Structures are given as C-alpha cells and as structure tokens.
Coordinates of C-alpha atoms in Angstrom, one line a residue:
M1 CA 4.0 15.7 53.9
K2 CA 4.0 16.7 57.2
D3 CA 6.1 17.0 59.5
G4 CA 7.2 19.1 62.8
E5 CA 4.3 18.1 65.0
A6 CA 4.4 19.7 68.0
L7 CA 3.2 18.6 71.6
T8 CA 2.7 20.6 74.1
V9 CA 1.3 20.4 77.9
A10 CA 1.2 23.3 80.6
G11 CA 0.2 24.1 83.6
W12 CA -0.2 27.5 85.9
Q13 CA -0.6 27.3 89.5
G14 CA -0.9 29.8 92.4
F15 CA -1.1 30.0 95.8
G16 CA -1.1 31.7 99.2
L17 CA 2.0 32.4 101.5
G18 CA 0.4 32.8 104.7
S19 CA -2.1 35.2 104.5
D20 CA -0.5 38.1 102.3
G21 CA 2.3 36.4 100.5
F22 CA 1.8 34.3 97.1
L23 CA 3.6 31.3 94.8
T24 CA 3.4 30.7 91.7
A25 CA 4.4 27.8 89.5
S26 CA 4.1 26.8 86.2
V27 CA 5.4 23.7 83.8
E28 CA 5.6 23.2 80.3
Y29 CA 6.2 20.1 78.3
R30 CA 6.9 20.2 74.5
D31 CA 7.9 17.5 72.0
R32 CA 8.2 18.4 68.8
E33 CA 9.3 16.1 65.4
R34 CA 12.4 17.6 63.5
T35 CA 11.0 19.7 60.0
N36 CA 12.3 19.0 56.7
R37 CA 13.1 20.8 53.6
S38 CA 14.9 18.9 51.8
D39 CA 14.9 17.9 48.5
L40 CA 15.0 14.8 46.4
D41 CA 18.9 13.8 45.4
P42 CA 19.0 12.8 42.0
R43 CA 23.0 12.0 42.5
F44 CA 22.7 7.8 43.2
S45 CA 20.0 5.4 42.5
P46 CA 17.1 5.2 44.0
S47 CA 16.4 9.4 44.4
Q48 CA 15.4 10.5 47.4
V49 CA 15.6 12.5 50.1
R50 CA 18.8 12.4 52.3
G51 CA 19.0 15.4 53.8
A52 CA 17.4 16.7 56.6
Q53 CA 17.1 19.9 56.6
G54 CA 14.6 21.9 59.3
D55 CA 14.1 22.4 62.0
P56 CA 16.1 19.3 64.9
E57 CA 14.1 17.6 66.4
S58 CA 14.0 18.6 70.2
E59 CA 12.1 17.7 73.3
D60 CA 11.6 20.8 76.3
L61 CA 10.9 20.9 79.8
A62 CA 10.2 24.0 81.8
V63 CA 9.8 24.6 85.8
Y64 CA 9.3 27.7 87.3
L65 CA 8.1 28.9 90.8
N66 CA 7.7 32.6 91.7
A67 CA 7.3 34.3 95.5
G68 CA 6.3 37.5 96.6
K69 CA 6.3 38.6 100.8
P70 CA 5.1 41.4 102.4
L71 CA 7.3 41.8 105.7
A72 CA 7.2 44.5 107.9
A73 CA 7.9 48.1 107.9
G74 CA 6.6 48.2 104.2
W75 CA 9.2 45.9 103.1
E76 CA 8.7 43.1 100.3
A77 CA 10.9 40.3 100.0
Y78 CA 10.7 38.4 96.3
G79 CA 12.3 35.6 94.7
W80 CA 11.9 33.2 91.8
V81 CA 13.6 29.8 90.8
G82 CA 13.6 28.2 87.5
Y83 CA 14.9 24.9 85.1
Q84 CA 14.7 24.8 81.8
T85 CA 16.1 21.6 80.0
R86 CA 15.7 20.4 76.4
D87 CA 17.2 17.6 74.6
A88 CA 18.1 18.2 70.9
S89 CA 19.2 16.3 67.7
A90 CA 19.9 18.3 64.1
A91 CA 20.9 17.0 61.2
A92 CA 24.5 17.6 59.3
F93 CA 25.2 17.5 55.8
Y94 CA 24.8 14.0 53.8
R95 CA 28.0 11.9 53.2
T96 CA 27.9 10.2 50.4
P97 CA 28.3 7.0 49.8
T98 CA 30.9 7.8 47.2
D99 CA 33.3 10.7 49.2
N100 CA 36.4 8.4 49.8
A101 CA 37.9 11.0 52.8
Q102 CA 34.7 10.5 54.8
N103 CA 32.7 7.5 54.1
P104 CA 36.2 5.3 52.6
A105 CA 36.1 2.3 51.0
Y106 CA 38.3 0.5 53.9
A107 CA 39.4 -3.5 52.6
S108 CA 36.5 -4.5 54.2
G109 CA 34.2 -1.8 52.6
R110 CA 33.2 0.9 53.3
V111 CA 31.5 1.3 57.3
Y112 CA 28.2 3.2 55.5
P113 CA 27.8 1.5 51.7
D114 CA 25.1 4.3 51.2
G115 CA 26.3 7.1 53.1
Y116 CA 24.8 8.6 56.0
L117 CA 23.6 11.9 57.7
P118 CA 25.2 12.5 60.7
Y119 CA 23.1 14.0 63.6
I120 CA 24.4 16.6 66.8
L121 CA 22.8 15.8 69.8
T122 CA 22.6 19.2 72.5
D123 CA 21.7 18.4 76.0
T124 CA 21.1 21.6 77.3
T125 CA 20.3 23.2 80.8
D126 CA 19.1 26.4 82.1
W127 CA 19.4 26.9 85.6
T128 CA 18.2 30.5 87.3
T129 CA 17.5 31.5 90.5
A130 CA 17.0 35.1 92.6
A131 CA 16.0 36.7 96.2
G132 CA 15.6 40.0 96.5
L133 CA 13.8 43.3 99.3
K134 CA 12.7 46.0 98.6
G135 CA 11.1 49.2 100.5
Q136 CA 12.5 52.5 102.2
A137 CA 14.8 53.5 104.2
G138 CA 15.8 56.8 105.2
G139 CA 13.2 58.2 102.1
F140 CA 14.5 56.0 99.4
D141 CA 13.2 53.7 97.5
I142 CA 15.2 50.9 97.5
D143 CA 15.9 47.6 96.1
I144 CA 18.5 45.2 97.0
N145 CA 18.9 41.5 94.7
L146 CA 21.3 39.0 94.1
G147 CA 20.8 36.2 91.0
Y148 CA 22.7 33.0 89.6
G149 CA 22.1 31.7 86.9
K150 CA 23.7 28.9 85.1
N151 CA 23.9 27.6 81.6
E152 CA 25.8 24.3 80.4
I153 CA 25.4 22.4 77.1
D154 CA 26.9 19.0 76.0
F155 CA 27.9 18.0 72.4
S156 CA 27.4 14.8 70.6
V157 CA 27.3 13.5 67.8
E158 CA 25.8 9.5 66.2
N159 CA 25.0 7.9 63.0
T160 CA 28.8 9.1 62.0
L161 CA 32.0 8.0 61.9
N162 CA 36.1 9.5 62.7
P163 CA 37.3 8.1 59.1
S164 CA 41.4 7.9 60.7
L165 CA 40.2 4.9 63.0
G166 CA 39.7 2.9 60.3
P167 CA 36.2 0.4 59.5
T168 CA 35.8 -0.4 63.4
S169 CA 35.5 3.6 64.4
P170 CA 32.6 4.2 66.9
T171 CA 29.6 5.7 65.6
K172 CA 28.6 7.7 68.5
F173 CA 30.4 10.0 70.2
Y174 CA 30.9 12.4 73.1
A175 CA 32.2 15.9 71.5
G176 CA 32.3 18.0 74.5
S177 CA 30.8 20.9 76.5
L178 CA 30.1 24.3 76.9
A179 CA 29.4 26.2 80.7
Y180 CA 28.9 29.7 82.0
D181 CA 27.6 30.9 85.1
Q182 CA 26.9 34.3 86.3
L183 CA 26.2 35.7 90.3
V184 CA 25.0 38.9 90.5
L185 CA 24.3 41.9 93.4
G186 CA 22.8 44.2 92.9
I187 CA 21.7 47.2 94.6
D188 CA 19.7 50.4 93.8
A189 CA 18.3 53.2 95.4
S190 CA 16.3 56.5 94.0
R191 CA 14.3 59.5 95.7
A192 CA 12.4 62.4 95.0
Y193 CA 14.1 66.1 96.4
D194 CA 12.4 69.4 96.2
V195 CA 14.6 72.0 95.1
G196 CA 12.3 74.3 93.8
L197 CA 12.3 73.0 89.6
Y198 CA 9.5 73.0 87.9
A199 CA 9.2 68.8 89.2
P200 CA 11.5 67.6 91.9
L201 CA 14.6 66.1 91.5
N202 CA 15.2 62.4 91.1
V203 CA 18.6 61.1 92.6
A204 CA 19.7 57.9 92.3
F205 CA 22.6 55.3 92.8
G206 CA 23.1 52.1 93.1
L207 CA 25.9 49.8 91.9
E208 CA 26.6 46.1 90.8
A209 CA 29.3 42.9 92.1
R210 CA 29.0 40.4 89.0
R211 CA 31.3 37.2 89.3
E212 CA 30.9 35.2 86.0
S213 CA 32.8 31.9 84.6
Y214 CA 33.0 30.3 81.2
Q215 CA 33.8 26.5 80.9
I216 CA 35.0 24.2 77.4
G217 CA 35.1 21.1 78.4
A218 CA 37.0 18.1 75.8
G219 CA 35.1 15.7 74.3
E220 CA 36.1 12.2 74.4
P221 CA 39.9 11.3 72.5
N222 CA 37.6 9.6 69.8
S223 CA 36.2 12.0 68.4
Y224 CA 39.5 14.9 68.0
Q225 CA 42.3 12.6 67.8
R226 CA 43.9 10.9 63.7
G227 CA 44.3 7.5 64.2
T228 CA 46.1 5.6 62.2
F229 CA 44.6 5.1 58.7
L230 CA 45.5 8.2 57.4
N231 CA 45.5 7.4 53.7
V232 CA 42.8 4.9 52.2
G233 CA 43.4 4.1 47.9
G234 CA 45.4 7.4 47.7
V235 CA 42.6 9.9 49.4
D236 CA 44.1 11.4 52.6
L237 CA 41.2 10.8 55.3
S238 CA 39.2 13.3 57.2
W239 CA 39.9 12.7 60.9
G240 CA 37.7 13.8 64.2
S241 CA 33.6 12.2 63.8
R242 CA 32.2 14.1 61.3
G243 CA 29.6 16.7 61.6
F244 CA 30.8 17.3 64.8
T245 CA 34.7 17.0 65.5
G246 CA 35.3 17.5 69.4
F247 CA 37.4 19.8 71.4
T248 CA 40.1 19.0 72.3
P249 CA 42.4 19.7 75.4
A250 CA 43.5 22.3 73.8
N251 CA 40.6 24.0 73.4
E252 CA 39.3 23.4 77.2
V253 CA 39.5 26.8 79.3
D254 CA 38.3 27.6 83.1
E255 CA 38.3 30.8 83.3
D256 CA 36.3 33.7 85.4
R257 CA 36.2 37.3 86.7
N258 CA 35.1 40.1 88.5
N259 CA 33.2 43.3 88.1
I260 CA 32.0 46.0 89.7
G261 CA 29.7 48.7 89.0
A262 CA 28.2 52.0 90.0
Y263 CA 26.1 54.9 89.1
V264 CA 24.5 58.4 90.6
D265 CA 22.1 60.1 88.4
L266 CA 20.5 63.0 88.6
E267 CA 17.3 64.1 87.4
G268 CA 15.4 67.5 87.2
E269 CA 13.1 69.4 85.4
L270 CA 14.1 73.0 85.3
C271 CA 11.0 74.0 84.0
G272 CA 7.7 72.4 81.5
T273 CA 10.4 72.4 77.8
K274 CA 13.0 71.4 79.9
T275 CA 14.7 68.0 81.5
T276 CA 18.7 67.9 83.0
R277 CA 20.0 65.1 83.5
T278 CA 23.9 64.5 85.1
S279 CA 24.4 60.7 85.0
A280 CA 28.2 59.0 86.3
T281 CA 29.1 55.5 86.0
M282 CA 32.1 53.8 86.7
F283 CA 32.8 50.2 86.3
R284 CA 36.0 47.6 87.1
A285 CA 37.4 44.5 86.0
S286 CA 39.4 41.9 87.7
W287 CA 41.2 41.2 84.0
R288 CA 41.4 44.3 82.5
R289 CA 42.3 48.2 83.7
G290 CA 39.3 50.2 84.9
T291 CA 37.2 52.7 83.3
T292 CA 35.5 56.2 85.0
S293 CA 32.6 57.6 82.5
P294 CA 31.2 60.4 83.8
R295 CA 28.1 61.3 81.3
P296 CA 26.7 64.7 81.8
S297 CA 23.6 65.1 79.9
L298 CA 20.8 68.1 78.9
F299 CA 17.6 66.7 77.5
A300 CA 15.2 69.7 76.0
A301 CA 12.1 69.5 75.2
P302 CA 9.9 71.8 73.8
Y303 CA 6.8 71.8 73.7
R304 CA 4.8 73.3 70.4
P305 CA 0.7 72.8 71.0
A306 CA 0.3 72.7 66.7
S307 CA 3.2 70.1 65.9
G308 CA 3.1 68.0 69.3
R309 CA 6.6 67.9 71.7
R310 CA 10.3 67.7 69.5
A311 CA 12.8 66.5 71.3
C312 CA 17.0 66.9 71.4
N313 CA 19.2 65.5 73.4
S314 CA 22.5 66.1 73.3
S315 CA 25.7 64.2 76.0
I316 CA 29.1 65.1 76.7
S317 CA 31.1 61.9 77.2
P318 CA 34.8 61.7 78.5
R319 CA 35.9 58.3 78.4
R320 CA 38.7 55.9 78.6
R321 CA 38.0 52.5 77.1
S322 CA 40.3 49.6 78.4
S323 CA 41.7 47.5 76.9
T324 CA 40.3 43.6 76.8

C-alpha cells in the first residue's frame, strides 16, 4: 500500500538593503496526498475500504519576508511580513447504503445507492506582519514594535447531501467561516543601575496594547436548513449538510475587545547566592473589570561546591480575578 506522498519545494534568498541592511525572502510549496488507514468494510458486498481515516489531502503555500536596517544613533529598524494558505480535504464518517436517516430511500431511489463519504474542505489563510525600532535612549535599551496577524478559515463539504431537501439536494455546500485578527503595540525598556549590590540592579518596564476581533460567518441556507422532507418510510430524516452542518445566522459572531497591560520589574543580586526580584503587572480589558496584580518574589540560590546550585523560589501575589 502506498499513500501520503508529499512534494515540497522551498527556496530562500538573502539580499542587501543598502550598505548595511538585509532582506531575506523564503517560499515553500507543499502538496501532500491523503493517507488512509481504514480497514475493509465487510458489512456490504463487495468487501472494500469505504472510509478514509488518516491525514487529509492538503496543498500549502507560505511566503515570508524579513528585513533589518541600522539607523542613526545606534537605532535599528526591523520587520517582517508573512502569508500562508492551505487548502485541505478531510473525510468524515462513511454513510452506509442502508442509513435511511442520512441516505434516504426516496420514491425515486437513494441519491447514493452505494453509500457516501463526505469530505470536509477547509480553505485557510494566514497573514502576519510586524515592524519595530530598537535602540538606546537615556541609558535604556528600548524596543518599540507593532504587529498584526489574521487567520481566516472557510468551510465547505462535498460528496454529501442535506437529506431533508429531498432527492434534488445539492451535493456540495458552503458551510461558513471563522476569522480572528490581532493588532498589538508593544513597548519595552530596560537598564542596569549600580546601586551597591553584588551585581547591578536591572530595571525594566513596558506596556502592551492589543485589539482583537473574532467573527463566525453563516454558511449557505441549504447547509443548515431543515427542508420539507422530514420523514421517509417512517424514518425521521437528518437535516443540514452531512459531515459538517453549516453555521446558522444564530451562530454568527462579530466581536472585538481592547486590552492594555503594563509591567515594572526590578531584579538584583544581594550577594553571590541570592537574587531578589519584584514585579508588578496591570491588565485592563474593554469588556471586563480591570485587574492589578503586584507580584513581589524572592529567589534564593545558595551555591554548594560539592552538589552544585540549589534554588528555591517563593512569591506573594495579591490579585483580583475578574469575571469573564
């Protein structure tokens, strides 16, 4: 038995960006056949493989660009952009020739006299991009960045039917979509101070602002509707596209939220064996109560020449958990 063959083609190329910058480009294409570990089905003659349990058939394409460029006064600009797409086909469970609820015996006969195996199709698209600046100001190492990412999945199902639509039911349906995106702004700064401890005291602080959105889109009406064929031969019929019933208008969602988080972190070595660290974080969300959670902690690591380093960590974190 031979299955699951895959073809992968990939390439990478680097380019100069001016006299001191860089730009790299990479691309990968993959075409993978499905695998099937289903056994012979002896329930019907002839005995043969009717299921498809294994990896789905898929076709992928990914393209990425990555760049960096030194600027004046020790600052550097950086960024990347990426695009990925995947078309996949995964099998649902086999519907038998005698499954009167999902493969009805209409007056004109069954749509699938030998049964049928629905295939769930997914068309997935991912976008990601980010840009930032990093350098020094006022003695602090600073990184400022803005990133965006989005994922979309469109669902379809083929080699199927909606039994409640009768013998003229379509055999392929668009079943709906999912989408999520995120826009993030991050600012981080850190600096070491000599305050007379065993090692310099590291001071860091920063914030993150994030906007998220999430959508569910309905499928075509035939993928979820209950048609006029409710009972055939005394059997109540299933409804909606078999294998994957479409999202209904009642399932549709279009929501977003905004979040802001900030932190301050102090870390220093009291002596050669003890490190103290104190941090405080704050989180705010647009659709829930805010949470402030200062988290002081002590990290002790006594050194023993014979057995190496042992460490213990303790923390106290007064926190108010917000409801979701």
